[in-house]
Amino acid sequence: MAHAFKNCSNLMVTGASRGLGLQIVESLVTGGFSPGKIIATARNPDGAKELQMLAEEHQHIHIIKLDVTCQESIERAASEVEQLVHEEGLNCLINNAGINVVANLETVTADKMLENFHTNSVAPLMITKAMLPLLKRAAAKGTGMGMGIHRAAVINMTSLLGSVELYWGDRANTFKWYPYRTSKSALNMVTRCLAVDLEADGILCMALHPGWVRTDMGGPEAPLSPEDSISCVLSVIGGLTEKDHGSFLHYTGEQLPW
Ligand code: NAP
């Protein structure tokens, strides 16, 4: 579905310094039909060497500094994005930055819960709020043309581990991670709330599970390479229509239980 990005003028991804965020940028620029502008955010752009190298080779990658847990940084980034997209607005926001604070019932503390919540659940909401005028601008241009990245879409990178329904019975014996699992469950609800609130504006909102992937977070045992995961993820994002609004999808495109 690479060609779908031809109709997406401006795309923004958070956490593009490494892992899946970096792979999204790389796959988009090598995939043939890249968006007009790729806004790749990183909390420490100077340290994001691979991203810098990609941006040197591809003029339509714009690196912006963004610490997703800092409101001042979010507001500064929103005004820099506005300077880049102007009247076109923002067609696709991928809230990808995330952390995994590992703690079970014995080791979990309030601070660990709040740290994971701030990055994984609160930040995507605050970033979406800050980008809303730009998302609305892009969506308004396609009034009457359904929903998708040709108008405006918010994609929240979530995890199967956040599914309340799936964490039961036989499936409940692994990854007893209170902070991460609950932060992704909360992100799922943030996604649903946004989908309800932004439907009238024609902004598609959905949650996407990228699979278990060999990144710093996923670890070396994970079955999927970043290239394979993101190839499927971009195919799903490129093919989104109004029927996917408010949904939780696997990287294969399959519907998942919240
Ligand atoms: P990763 O390799 O650990 O990379 C995490 C990215 O998030 C890095 O770019 C990191 O930036 C950024 N980040 C973290 N905190 C940030 C902050 N406060 N401000 C700005 N950026 C911040 O993780 P990943 O595997 O690529 O995961 C990406 C997303 O997919 C996450 O939301 C994760 O939960 C989700 N996911 C991953 C898997 C998997 O198997 N890998 C499975 C399901 C879901 P720095 O370089 O500055 O630290």
PDB file of C-alpha atoms and ligand atoms in Angstrom:
ATOM      1  CA  MET A   1       0.000   0.000   0.000  1.00  0.00           C
ATOM      2  CA  ALA A   2       3.064   2.257  -0.419  1.00  0.00           C
ATOM      3  CA  HIS A   3       1.299   4.278  -3.122  1.00  0.00           C
ATOM      4  CA  ALA A   4      -1.305   5.411  -0.542  1.00  0.00           C
ATOM      5  CA  PHE A   5       1.340   7.719   0.952  1.00  0.00           C
ATOM      6  CA  LYS A   6       1.392   9.657  -2.318  1.00  0.00           C
ATOM      7  CA  ASN A   7      -1.876  11.237  -1.156  1.00  0.00           C
ATOM      8  CA  CYS A   8      -0.506  12.053   2.306  1.00  0.00           C
ATOM      9  CA  SER A   9       1.212  15.439   2.179  1.00  0.00           C
ATOM     10  CA  ASN A  10       2.556  15.572   5.719  1.00  0.00           C
ATOM     11  CA  LEU A  11       3.261  12.797   8.230  1.00  0.00           C
ATOM     12  CA  MET A  12       4.698  13.084  11.733  1.00  0.00           C
ATOM     13  CA  VAL A  13       6.151  10.278  13.838  1.00  0.00           C
ATOM     14  CA  THR A  14       7.355  10.531  17.445  1.00  0.00           C
ATOM     15  CA  GLY A  15      10.326   8.593  18.833  1.00  0.00           C
ATOM     16  CA  ALA A  16      12.146   8.422  15.484  1.00  0.00           C
ATOM     17  CA  SER A  17      15.656   8.202  16.964  1.00  0.00           C
ATOM     18  CA  ARG A  18      15.723   4.382  16.887  1.00  0.00           C
ATOM     19  CA  GLY A  19      13.579   1.234  16.802  1.00  0.00           C
ATOM     20  CA  LEU A  20      10.219   1.281  15.047  1.00  0.00           C
ATOM     21  CA  GLY A  21      10.050   5.076  14.719  1.00  0.00           C
ATOM     22  CA  LEU A  22      13.355   5.167  12.831  1.00  0.00           C
ATOM     23  CA  GLN A  23      12.226   2.200  10.710  1.00  0.00           C
ATOM     24  CA  ILE A  24       9.004   4.022   9.785  1.00  0.00           C
ATOM     25  CA  VAL A  25      11.054   6.932   8.439  1.00  0.00           C
ATOM     26  CA  GLU A  26      13.496   4.661   6.617  1.00  0.00           C
ATOM     27  CA  SER A  27      10.780   2.457   5.071  1.00  0.00           C
ATOM     28  CA  LEU A  28       8.811   5.500   3.942  1.00  0.00           C
ATOM     29  CA  VAL A  29      11.738   7.084   2.126  1.00  0.00           C
ATOM     30  CA  THR A  30      12.852   3.833   0.520  1.00  0.00           C
ATOM     31  CA  GLY A  31       9.313   2.659  -0.308  1.00  0.00           C
ATOM     32  CA  GLY A  32       8.787   4.544  -3.547  1.00  0.00           C
ATOM     33  CA  PHE A  33       5.847   6.811  -2.691  1.00  0.00           C
ATOM     34  CA  SER A  34       6.842   8.761   0.351  1.00  0.00           C
ATOM     35  CA  PRO A  35       4.696  11.502   1.950  1.00  0.00           C
ATOM     36  CA  GLY A  36       5.500  15.079   0.891  1.00  0.00           C
ATOM     37  CA  LYS A  37       7.078  15.895   4.243  1.00  0.00           C
ATOM     38  CA  ILE A  38       8.132  13.442   6.942  1.00  0.00           C
ATOM     39  CA  ILE A  39       8.382  15.130  10.316  1.00  0.00           C
ATOM     40  CA  ALA A  40      10.548  12.877  12.457  1.00  0.00           C
ATOM     41  CA  THR A  41      10.726  13.843  16.109  1.00  0.00           C
ATOM     42  CA  ALA A  42      13.386  12.858  18.626  1.00  0.00           C
ATOM     43  CA  ARG A  43      14.046  14.051  22.170  1.00  0.00           C
ATOM     44  CA  ASN A  44      17.766  14.297  21.419  1.00  0.00           C
ATOM     45  CA  PRO A  45      18.216  14.922  17.669  1.00  0.00           C
ATOM     46  CA  ASP A  46      21.992  15.342  18.032  1.00  0.00           C
ATOM     47  CA  GLY A  47      22.280  11.788  19.331  1.00  0.00           C
ATOM     48  CA  ALA A  48      20.034  10.336  16.595  1.00  0.00           C
ATOM     49  CA  LYS A  49      22.861   9.698  14.120  1.00  0.00           C
ATOM     50  CA  GLU A  50      21.042   7.250  11.810  1.00  0.00           C
ATOM     51  CA  LEU A  51      18.084   9.599  11.534  1.00  0.00           C
ATOM     52  CA  GLN A  52      20.427  12.501  10.786  1.00  0.00           C
ATOM     53  CA  MET A  53      22.070  10.487   8.008  1.00  0.00           C
ATOM     54  CA  LEU A  54      18.692   9.667   6.470  1.00  0.00           C
ATOM     55  CA  ALA A  55      17.692  13.344   6.615  1.00  0.00           C
ATOM     56  CA  GLU A  56      20.915  14.342   4.856  1.00  0.00           C
ATOM     57  CA  GLU A  57      20.062  11.969   1.992  1.00  0.00           C
ATOM     58  CA  HIS A  58      16.352  12.851   1.810  1.00  0.00           C
ATOM     59  CA  GLN A  59      15.464  16.527   1.897  1.00  0.00           C
ATOM     60  CA  HIS A  60      11.802  15.889   2.773  1.00  0.00           C
ATOM     61  CA  ILE A  61      12.712  14.491   6.220  1.00  0.00           C
ATOM     62  CA  HIS A  62      12.488  17.247   8.816  1.00  0.00           C
ATOM     63  CA  ILE A  63      13.832  16.500  12.278  1.00  0.00           C
ATOM     64  CA  ILE A  64      12.167  18.252  15.198  1.00  0.00           C
ATOM     65  CA  LYS A  65      13.144  18.044  18.853  1.00  0.00           C
ATOM     66  CA  LEU A  66      10.345  16.641  21.031  1.00  0.00           C
ATOM     67  CA  ASP A  67      10.398  15.171  24.505  1.00  0.00           C
ATOM     68  CA  VAL A  68       6.900  13.706  24.629  1.00  0.00           C
ATOM     69  CA  THR A  69       6.662  14.075  28.422  1.00  0.00           C
ATOM     70  CA  CYS A  70       7.376  17.822  28.421  1.00  0.00           C
ATOM     71  CA  GLN A  71       4.415  20.121  27.672  1.00  0.00           C
ATOM     72  CA  GLU A  72       6.683  23.031  26.741  1.00  0.00           C
ATOM     73  CA  SER A  73       8.489  20.792  24.257  1.00  0.00           C
ATOM     74  CA  ILE A  74       5.142  19.636  22.792  1.00  0.00           C
ATOM     75  CA  GLU A  75       3.984  23.236  22.295  1.00  0.00           C
ATOM     76  CA  ARG A  76       7.294  24.273  20.731  1.00  0.00           C
ATOM     77  CA  ALA A  77       7.157  21.265  18.388  1.00  0.00           C
ATOM     78  CA  ALA A  78       3.553  22.098  17.400  1.00  0.00           C
ATOM     79  CA  SER A  79       4.566  25.576  16.314  1.00  0.00           C
ATOM     80  CA  GLU A  80       7.552  24.204  14.357  1.00  0.00           C
ATOM     81  CA  VAL A  81       5.264  21.672  12.645  1.00  0.00           C
ATOM     82  CA  GLU A  82       2.878  24.483  11.754  1.00  0.00           C
ATOM     83  CA  GLN A  83       5.768  26.384  10.085  1.00  0.00           C
ATOM     84  CA  LEU A  84       6.463  23.286   7.977  1.00  0.00           C
ATOM     85  CA  VAL A  85       2.951  22.263   6.934  1.00  0.00           C
ATOM     86  CA  HIS A  86       1.302  25.704   6.561  1.00  0.00           C
ATOM     87  CA  GLU A  87      -2.174  25.562   5.007  1.00  0.00           C
ATOM     88  CA  GLU A  88      -1.934  21.866   4.089  1.00  0.00           C
ATOM     89  CA  GLY A  89      -2.138  20.801   7.723  1.00  0.00           C
ATOM     90  CA  LEU A  90      -1.022  17.443   9.121  1.00  0.00           C
ATOM     91  CA  ASN A  91      -2.389  14.278   7.471  1.00  0.00           C
ATOM     92  CA  CYS A  92      -0.943  11.573   9.688  1.00  0.00           C
ATOM     93  CA  LEU A  93       0.285  11.621  13.273  1.00  0.00           C
ATOM     94  CA  ILE A  94       1.925   8.415  14.520  1.00  0.00           C
ATOM     95  CA  ASN A  95       2.276   8.426  18.300  1.00  0.00           C
ATOM     96  CA  ASN A  96       5.069   5.871  18.454  1.00  0.00           C
ATOM     97  CA  ALA A  97       7.424   6.931  21.294  1.00  0.00           C
ATOM     98  CA  GLY A  98       7.095   4.590  24.234  1.00  0.00           C
ATOM     99  CA  ILE A  99       8.869   3.042  27.206  1.00  0.00           C
ATOM    100  CA  ASN A 100       8.542  -0.247  29.051  1.00  0.00           C
ATOM    101  CA  VAL A 101       8.962   0.045  32.803  1.00  0.00           C
ATOM    102  CA  VAL A 102       9.140  -3.593  33.866  1.00  0.00           C
ATOM    103  CA  ALA A 103       7.611  -4.295  37.290  1.00  0.00           C
ATOM    104  CA  ASN A 104       5.503  -7.110  38.686  1.00  0.00           C
ATOM    105  CA  LEU A 105       3.215  -7.042  41.739  1.00  0.00           C
ATOM    106  CA  GLU A 106       6.212  -7.281  44.093  1.00  0.00           C
ATOM    107  CA  THR A 107       8.310  -4.560  42.507  1.00  0.00           C
ATOM    108  CA  VAL A 108       5.704  -2.109  41.214  1.00  0.00           C
ATOM    109  CA  THR A 109       5.591   1.362  42.793  1.00  0.00           C
ATOM    110  CA  ALA A 110       3.446   4.430  42.209  1.00  0.00           C
ATOM    111  CA  ASP A 111       6.401   6.201  40.572  1.00  0.00           C
ATOM    112  CA  LYS A 112       6.945   3.346  38.109  1.00  0.00           C
ATOM    113  CA  MET A 113       3.250   3.365  37.166  1.00  0.00           C
ATOM    114  CA  LEU A 114       3.194   7.140  36.678  1.00  0.00           C
ATOM    115  CA  GLU A 115       6.409   7.166  34.653  1.00  0.00           C
ATOM    116  CA  ASN A 116       5.022   4.606  32.208  1.00  0.00           C
ATOM    117  CA  PHE A 117       1.622   6.325  32.094  1.00  0.00           C
ATOM    118  CA  HIS A 118       3.154   9.697  31.344  1.00  0.00           C
ATOM    119  CA  THR A 119       5.062   8.512  28.267  1.00  0.00           C
ATOM    120  CA  ASN A 120       2.685   5.880  26.894  1.00  0.00           C
ATOM    121  CA  SER A 121      -0.799   7.190  27.677  1.00  0.00           C
ATOM    122  CA  VAL A 122      -0.726  10.894  28.611  1.00  0.00           C
ATOM    123  CA  ALA A 123       1.826  12.060  26.017  1.00  0.00           C
ATOM    124  CA  PRO A 124      -0.021  10.723  22.927  1.00  0.00           C
ATOM    125  CA  LEU A 125      -3.161  12.539  24.126  1.00  0.00           C
ATOM    126  CA  MET A 126      -1.338  15.824  24.763  1.00  0.00           C
ATOM    127  CA  ILE A 127       0.506  15.627  21.427  1.00  0.00           C
ATOM    128  CA  THR A 128      -2.738  14.924  19.574  1.00  0.00           C
ATOM    129  CA  LYS A 129      -4.355  17.908  21.337  1.00  0.00           C
ATOM    130  CA  ALA A 130      -1.468  20.180  20.355  1.00  0.00           C
ATOM    131  CA  MET A 131      -1.605  19.018  16.709  1.00  0.00           C
ATOM    132  CA  LEU A 132      -5.404  19.190  16.485  1.00  0.00           C
ATOM    133  CA  PRO A 133      -5.647  22.496  14.588  1.00  0.00           C
ATOM    134  CA  LEU A 134      -3.267  21.067  11.967  1.00  0.00           C
ATOM    135  CA  LEU A 135      -5.089  17.728  11.778  1.00  0.00           C
ATOM    136  CA  LYS A 136      -8.440  19.529  11.418  1.00  0.00           C
ATOM    137  CA  ARG A 137      -7.008  21.711   8.660  1.00  0.00           C
ATOM    138  CA  ALA A 138      -5.901  18.648   6.672  1.00  0.00           C
ATOM    139  CA  ALA A 139      -9.162  16.758   7.280  1.00  0.00           C
ATOM    140  CA  ALA A 140     -11.288  19.743   6.196  1.00  0.00           C
ATOM    141  CA  LYS A 141      -9.587  19.773   2.796  1.00  0.00           C
ATOM    142  CA  GLY A 142     -10.952  16.294   2.075  1.00  0.00           C
ATOM    143  CA  THR A 143     -14.526  16.800   3.265  1.00  0.00           C
ATOM    144  CA  GLY A 144     -16.763  14.235   1.560  1.00  0.00           C
ATOM    145  CA  MET A 145     -13.824  11.958   0.718  1.00  0.00           C
ATOM    146  CA  GLY A 146     -14.233   9.345   3.485  1.00  0.00           C
ATOM    147  CA  MET A 147     -11.520   8.878   6.110  1.00  0.00           C
ATOM    148  CA  GLY A 148      -7.842   7.964   5.931  1.00  0.00           C
ATOM    149  CA  ILE A 149      -4.357   9.403   5.517  1.00  0.00           C
ATOM    150  CA  HIS A 150      -5.460  11.385   2.455  1.00  0.00           C
ATOM    151  CA  ARG A 151      -7.362  13.494   5.040  1.00  0.00           C
ATOM    152  CA  ALA A 152      -6.136  13.100   8.645  1.00  0.00           C
ATOM    153  CA  ALA A 153      -5.392  10.158  10.906  1.00  0.00           C
ATOM    154  CA  VAL A 154      -4.032   9.601  14.415  1.00  0.00           C
ATOM    155  CA  ILE A 155      -2.284   6.236  14.847  1.00  0.00           C
ATOM    156  CA  ASN A 156      -1.437   5.212  18.396  1.00  0.00           C
ATOM    157  CA  MET A 157       1.261   2.540  18.607  1.00  0.00           C
ATOM    158  CA  THR A 158      -0.123   0.241  21.272  1.00  0.00           C
ATOM    159  CA  SER A 159       0.459  -3.401  22.211  1.00  0.00           C
ATOM    160  CA  LEU A 160      -1.416  -6.659  22.422  1.00  0.00           C
ATOM    161  CA  LEU A 161      -0.209  -6.621  26.044  1.00  0.00           C
ATOM    162  CA  GLY A 162      -2.674  -3.778  26.707  1.00  0.00           C
ATOM    163  CA  SER A 163      -5.701  -5.867  25.764  1.00  0.00           C
ATOM    164  CA  VAL A 164      -7.826  -6.484  28.871  1.00  0.00           C
ATOM    165  CA  GLU A 165      -9.805  -9.210  27.154  1.00  0.00           C
ATOM    166  CA  LEU A 166      -6.741 -11.196  26.036  1.00  0.00           C
ATOM    167  CA  TYR A 167      -5.034 -11.169  29.455  1.00  0.00           C
ATOM    168  CA  TRP A 168      -6.950 -14.017  31.006  1.00  0.00           C
ATOM    169  CA  GLY A 169      -6.709 -17.813  31.397  1.00  0.00           C
ATOM    170  CA  ASP A 170      -3.739 -19.439  29.598  1.00  0.00           C
ATOM    171  CA  ARG A 171      -2.554 -16.129  28.149  1.00  0.00           C
ATOM    172  CA  ALA A 172      -2.192 -14.568  31.607  1.00  0.00           C
ATOM    173  CA  ASN A 173       1.005 -16.313  32.664  1.00  0.00           C
ATOM    174  CA  THR A 174       3.586 -14.198  30.851  1.00  0.00           C
ATOM    175  CA  PHE A 175       4.834 -10.614  31.032  1.00  0.00           C
ATOM    176  CA  LYS A 176       3.414  -9.651  34.414  1.00  0.00           C
ATOM    177  CA  TRP A 177       4.235  -6.012  33.766  1.00  0.00           C
ATOM    178  CA  TYR A 178       1.843  -3.687  35.595  1.00  0.00           C
ATOM    179  CA  PRO A 179       3.179  -0.314  34.345  1.00  0.00           C
ATOM    180  CA  TYR A 180       3.499  -1.212  30.654  1.00  0.00           C
ATOM    181  CA  ARG A 181       0.329  -3.281  30.292  1.00  0.00           C
ATOM    182  CA  THR A 182      -1.902  -0.756  32.046  1.00  0.00           C
ATOM    183  CA  SER A 183      -0.340   2.199  30.197  1.00  0.00           C
ATOM    184  CA  LYS A 184      -1.224   0.541  26.878  1.00  0.00           C
ATOM    185  CA  SER A 185      -4.764  -0.288  28.106  1.00  0.00           C
ATOM    186  CA  ALA A 186      -5.124   3.406  28.963  1.00  0.00           C
ATOM    187  CA  LEU A 187      -3.758   4.357  25.547  1.00  0.00           C
ATOM    188  CA  ASN A 188      -6.397   2.130  23.979  1.00  0.00           C
ATOM    189  CA  MET A 189      -9.117   4.019  25.832  1.00  0.00           C
ATOM    190  CA  VAL A 190      -7.515   7.365  24.905  1.00  0.00           C
ATOM    191  CA  THR A 191      -7.764   6.176  21.284  1.00  0.00           C
ATOM    192  CA  ARG A 192     -11.448   5.309  21.635  1.00  0.00           C
ATOM    193  CA  CYS A 193     -12.220   8.640  23.334  1.00  0.00           C
ATOM    194  CA  LEU A 194     -10.402  10.530  20.553  1.00  0.00           C
ATOM    195  CA  ALA A 195     -12.254   8.506  17.923  1.00  0.00           C
ATOM    196  CA  VAL A 196     -15.592   9.540  19.420  1.00  0.00           C
ATOM    197  CA  ASP A 197     -14.580  13.210  19.748  1.00  0.00           C
ATOM    198  CA  LEU A 198     -12.879  13.626  16.368  1.00  0.00           C
ATOM    199  CA  GLU A 199     -15.280  11.673  14.156  1.00  0.00           C
ATOM    200  CA  ALA A 200     -17.256  14.790  13.240  1.00  0.00           C
ATOM    201  CA  ASP A 201     -14.021  16.440  12.062  1.00  0.00           C
ATOM    202  CA  GLY A 202     -13.263  13.475   9.780  1.00  0.00           C
ATOM    203  CA  ILE A 203     -10.083  12.578  11.697  1.00  0.00           C
ATOM    204  CA  LEU A 204      -9.561   8.808  11.780  1.00  0.00           C
ATOM    205  CA  CYS A 205      -8.218   7.536  15.137  1.00  0.00           C
ATOM    206  CA  MET A 206      -7.031   3.988  15.735  1.00  0.00           C
ATOM    207  CA  ALA A 207      -4.660   1.826  17.783  1.00  0.00           C
ATOM    208  CA  LEU A 208      -2.106  -0.453  16.119  1.00  0.00           C
ATOM    209  CA  HIS A 209      -0.061  -3.377  17.482  1.00  0.00           C
ATOM    210  CA  PRO A 210       3.234  -3.694  15.526  1.00  0.00           C
ATOM    211  CA  GLY A 211       3.907  -7.312  16.531  1.00  0.00           C
ATOM    212  CA  TRP A 212       6.745  -8.458  18.779  1.00  0.00           C
ATOM    213  CA  VAL A 213       9.767  -6.878  17.128  1.00  0.00           C
ATOM    214  CA  ARG A 214      13.568  -7.012  17.554  1.00  0.00           C
ATOM    215  CA  THR A 215      14.200  -3.470  18.824  1.00  0.00           C
ATOM    216  CA  ASP A 216      15.792  -2.289  22.083  1.00  0.00           C
ATOM    217  CA  MET A 217      12.355  -2.692  23.647  1.00  0.00           C
ATOM    218  CA  GLY A 218      11.380  -5.976  21.976  1.00  0.00           C
ATOM    219  CA  GLY A 219      14.776  -7.619  22.586  1.00  0.00           C
ATOM    220  CA  PRO A 220      16.746 -10.112  20.457  1.00  0.00           C
ATOM    221  CA  GLU A 221      14.294 -13.009  20.983  1.00  0.00           C
ATOM    222  CA  ALA A 222      11.452 -11.296  19.154  1.00  0.00           C
ATOM    223  CA  PRO A 223      10.367 -13.087  15.971  1.00  0.00           C
ATOM    224  CA  LEU A 224       9.897 -10.030  13.741  1.00  0.00           C
ATOM    225  CA  SER A 225      12.515  -7.735  12.204  1.00  0.00           C
ATOM    226  CA  PRO A 226      11.752  -3.987  12.278  1.00  0.00           C
ATOM    227  CA  GLU A 227      11.692  -4.016   8.447  1.00  0.00           C
ATOM    228  CA  ASP A 228       9.032  -6.759   8.282  1.00  0.00           C
ATOM    229  CA  SER A 229       6.901  -5.264  11.055  1.00  0.00           C
ATOM    230  CA  ILE A 230       6.936  -1.771   9.573  1.00  0.00           C
ATOM    231  CA  SER A 231       6.315  -2.988   6.045  1.00  0.00           C
ATOM    232  CA  CYS A 232       3.016  -4.477   7.326  1.00  0.00           C
ATOM    233  CA  VAL A 233       2.309  -1.486   9.593  1.00  0.00           C
ATOM    234  CA  LEU A 234       2.653   0.960   6.677  1.00  0.00           C
ATOM    235  CA  SER A 235       0.470  -1.231   4.525  1.00  0.00           C
ATOM    236  CA  VAL A 236      -2.247  -1.123   7.225  1.00  0.00           C
ATOM    237  CA  ILE A 237      -1.899   2.656   7.696  1.00  0.00           C
ATOM    238  CA  GLY A 238      -1.927   3.266   3.947  1.00  0.00           C
ATOM    239  CA  GLY A 239      -5.134   1.277   3.560  1.00  0.00           C
ATOM    240  CA  LEU A 240      -7.109   2.789   6.444  1.00  0.00           C
ATOM    241  CA  THR A 241     -10.707   3.805   5.678  1.00  0.00           C
ATOM    242  CA  GLU A 242     -13.670   4.905   7.784  1.00  0.00           C
ATOM    243  CA  LYS A 243     -14.401   1.273   8.695  1.00  0.00           C
ATOM    244  CA  ASP A 244     -11.147   1.277  10.722  1.00  0.00           C
ATOM    245  CA  HIS A 245     -12.057   4.399  12.702  1.00  0.00           C
ATOM    246  CA  GLY A 246     -11.957   3.601  16.438  1.00  0.00           C
ATOM    247  CA  SER A 247     -10.460   0.145  15.897  1.00  0.00           C
ATOM    248  CA  PHE A 248      -7.544  -1.795  17.432  1.00  0.00           C
ATOM    249  CA  LEU A 249      -5.649  -3.610  14.673  1.00  0.00           C
ATOM    250  CA  HIS A 250      -2.847  -6.171  14.580  1.00  0.00           C
ATOM    251  CA  TYR A 251       0.047  -5.353  12.203  1.00  0.00           C
ATOM    252  CA  THR A 252      -1.440  -7.961   9.868  1.00  0.00           C
ATOM    253  CA  GLY A 253      -4.627  -5.907   9.663  1.00  0.00           C
ATOM    254  CA  GLU A 254      -6.657  -8.299  11.834  1.00  0.00           C
ATOM    255  CA  GLN A 255      -9.094  -6.754  14.330  1.00  0.00           C
ATOM    256  CA  LEU A 256      -8.015  -7.248  17.980  1.00  0.00           C
ATOM    257  CA  PRO A 257     -10.108  -7.289  21.164  1.00  0.00           C
ATOM    258  CA  TRP A 258      -9.614  -4.180  23.310  1.00  0.00           C
TER     259      TRP A 258
HETATM  260  P1  NAP B   1      12.462   1.375  21.450  1.00  0.00           P
HETATM  261  O1  NAP B   1      13.343   0.667  20.507  1.00  0.00           O
HETATM  262  O2  NAP B   1      12.734   1.270  22.910  1.00  0.00           O
HETATM  263  O3  NAP B   1      12.394   2.928  21.018  1.00  0.00           O
HETATM  264  C1  NAP B   1      11.600   3.796  21.784  1.00  0.00           C
HETATM  265  C2  NAP B   1      11.567   5.158  21.125  1.00  0.00           C
HETATM  266  O4  NAP B   1      10.743   6.008  21.947  1.00  0.00           O
HETATM  267  C3  NAP B   1      12.954   5.810  21.053  1.00  0.00           C
HETATM  268  O5  NAP B   1      13.035   6.574  19.873  1.00  0.00           O
HETATM  269  C4  NAP B   1      12.952   6.719  22.275  1.00  0.00           C
HETATM  270  O6  NAP B   1      13.797   7.850  22.174  1.00  0.00           O
HETATM  271  C5  NAP B   1      11.495   7.177  22.248  1.00  0.00           C
HETATM  272  N1  NAP B   1      11.103   7.798  23.525  1.00  0.00           N
HETATM  273  C6  NAP B   1      10.947   7.213  24.734  1.00  0.00           C
HETATM  274  N2  NAP B   1      10.630   8.153  25.652  1.00  0.00           N
HETATM  275  C7  NAP B   1      10.591   9.342  24.999  1.00  0.00           C
HETATM  276  C8  NAP B   1      10.334  10.678  25.386  1.00  0.00           C
HETATM  277  N3  NAP B   1      10.044  11.009  26.659  1.00  0.00           N
HETATM  278  N4  NAP B   1      10.342  11.644  24.429  1.00  0.00           N
HETATM  279  C9  NAP B   1      10.631  11.339  23.150  1.00  0.00           C
HETATM  280  N5  NAP B   1      10.918  10.102  22.717  1.00  0.00           N
HETATM  281  C10 NAP B   1      10.893   9.112  23.637  1.00  0.00           C
HETATM  282  O7  NAP B   1      10.948   0.882  21.263  1.00  0.00           O
HETATM  283  P2  NAP B   1      10.223   0.311  19.954  1.00  0.00           P
HETATM  284  O8  NAP B   1      10.281  -1.160  20.010  1.00  0.00           O
HETATM  285  O9  NAP B   1      10.699   1.041  18.764  1.00  0.00           O
HETATM  286  O10 NAP B   1       8.709   0.711  20.276  1.00  0.00           O
HETATM  287  C11 NAP B   1       8.013   1.746  19.592  1.00  0.00           C
HETATM  288  C12 NAP B   1       6.543   1.677  20.013  1.00  0.00           C
HETATM  289  O11 NAP B   1       5.993   0.401  19.659  1.00  0.00           O
HETATM  290  C13 NAP B   1       6.345   1.831  21.518  1.00  0.00           C
HETATM  291  O12 NAP B   1       5.198   2.607  21.775  1.00  0.00           O
HETATM  292  C14 NAP B   1       6.148   0.397  21.990  1.00  0.00           C
HETATM  293  O13 NAP B   1       5.406   0.316  23.172  1.00  0.00           O
HETATM  294  C15 NAP B   1       5.408  -0.199  20.808  1.00  0.00           C
HETATM  295  N6  NAP B   1       5.515  -1.654  20.729  1.00  0.00           N
HETATM  296  C16 NAP B   1       6.726  -2.244  20.533  1.00  0.00           C
HETATM  297  C17 NAP B   1       6.778  -3.643  20.463  1.00  0.00           C
HETATM  298  C18 NAP B   1       8.075  -4.386  20.221  1.00  0.00           C
HETATM  299  O14 NAP B   1       8.066  -5.628  20.232  1.00  0.00           O
HETATM  300  N7  NAP B   1       9.180  -3.712  19.967  1.00  0.00           N
HETATM  301  C19 NAP B   1       5.619  -4.410  20.630  1.00  0.00           C
HETATM  302  C20 NAP B   1       4.411  -3.762  20.835  1.00  0.00           C
HETATM  303  C21 NAP B   1       4.370  -2.378  20.880  1.00  0.00           C
HETATM  304  P3  NAP B   1      15.308   7.869  22.824  1.00  0.00           P
HETATM  305  O15 NAP B   1      16.205   7.270  21.790  1.00  0.00           O
HETATM  306  O16 NAP B   1      15.555   9.326  23.055  1.00  0.00           O
HETATM  307  O17 NAP B   1      15.258   7.073  24.095  1.00  0.00           O
END
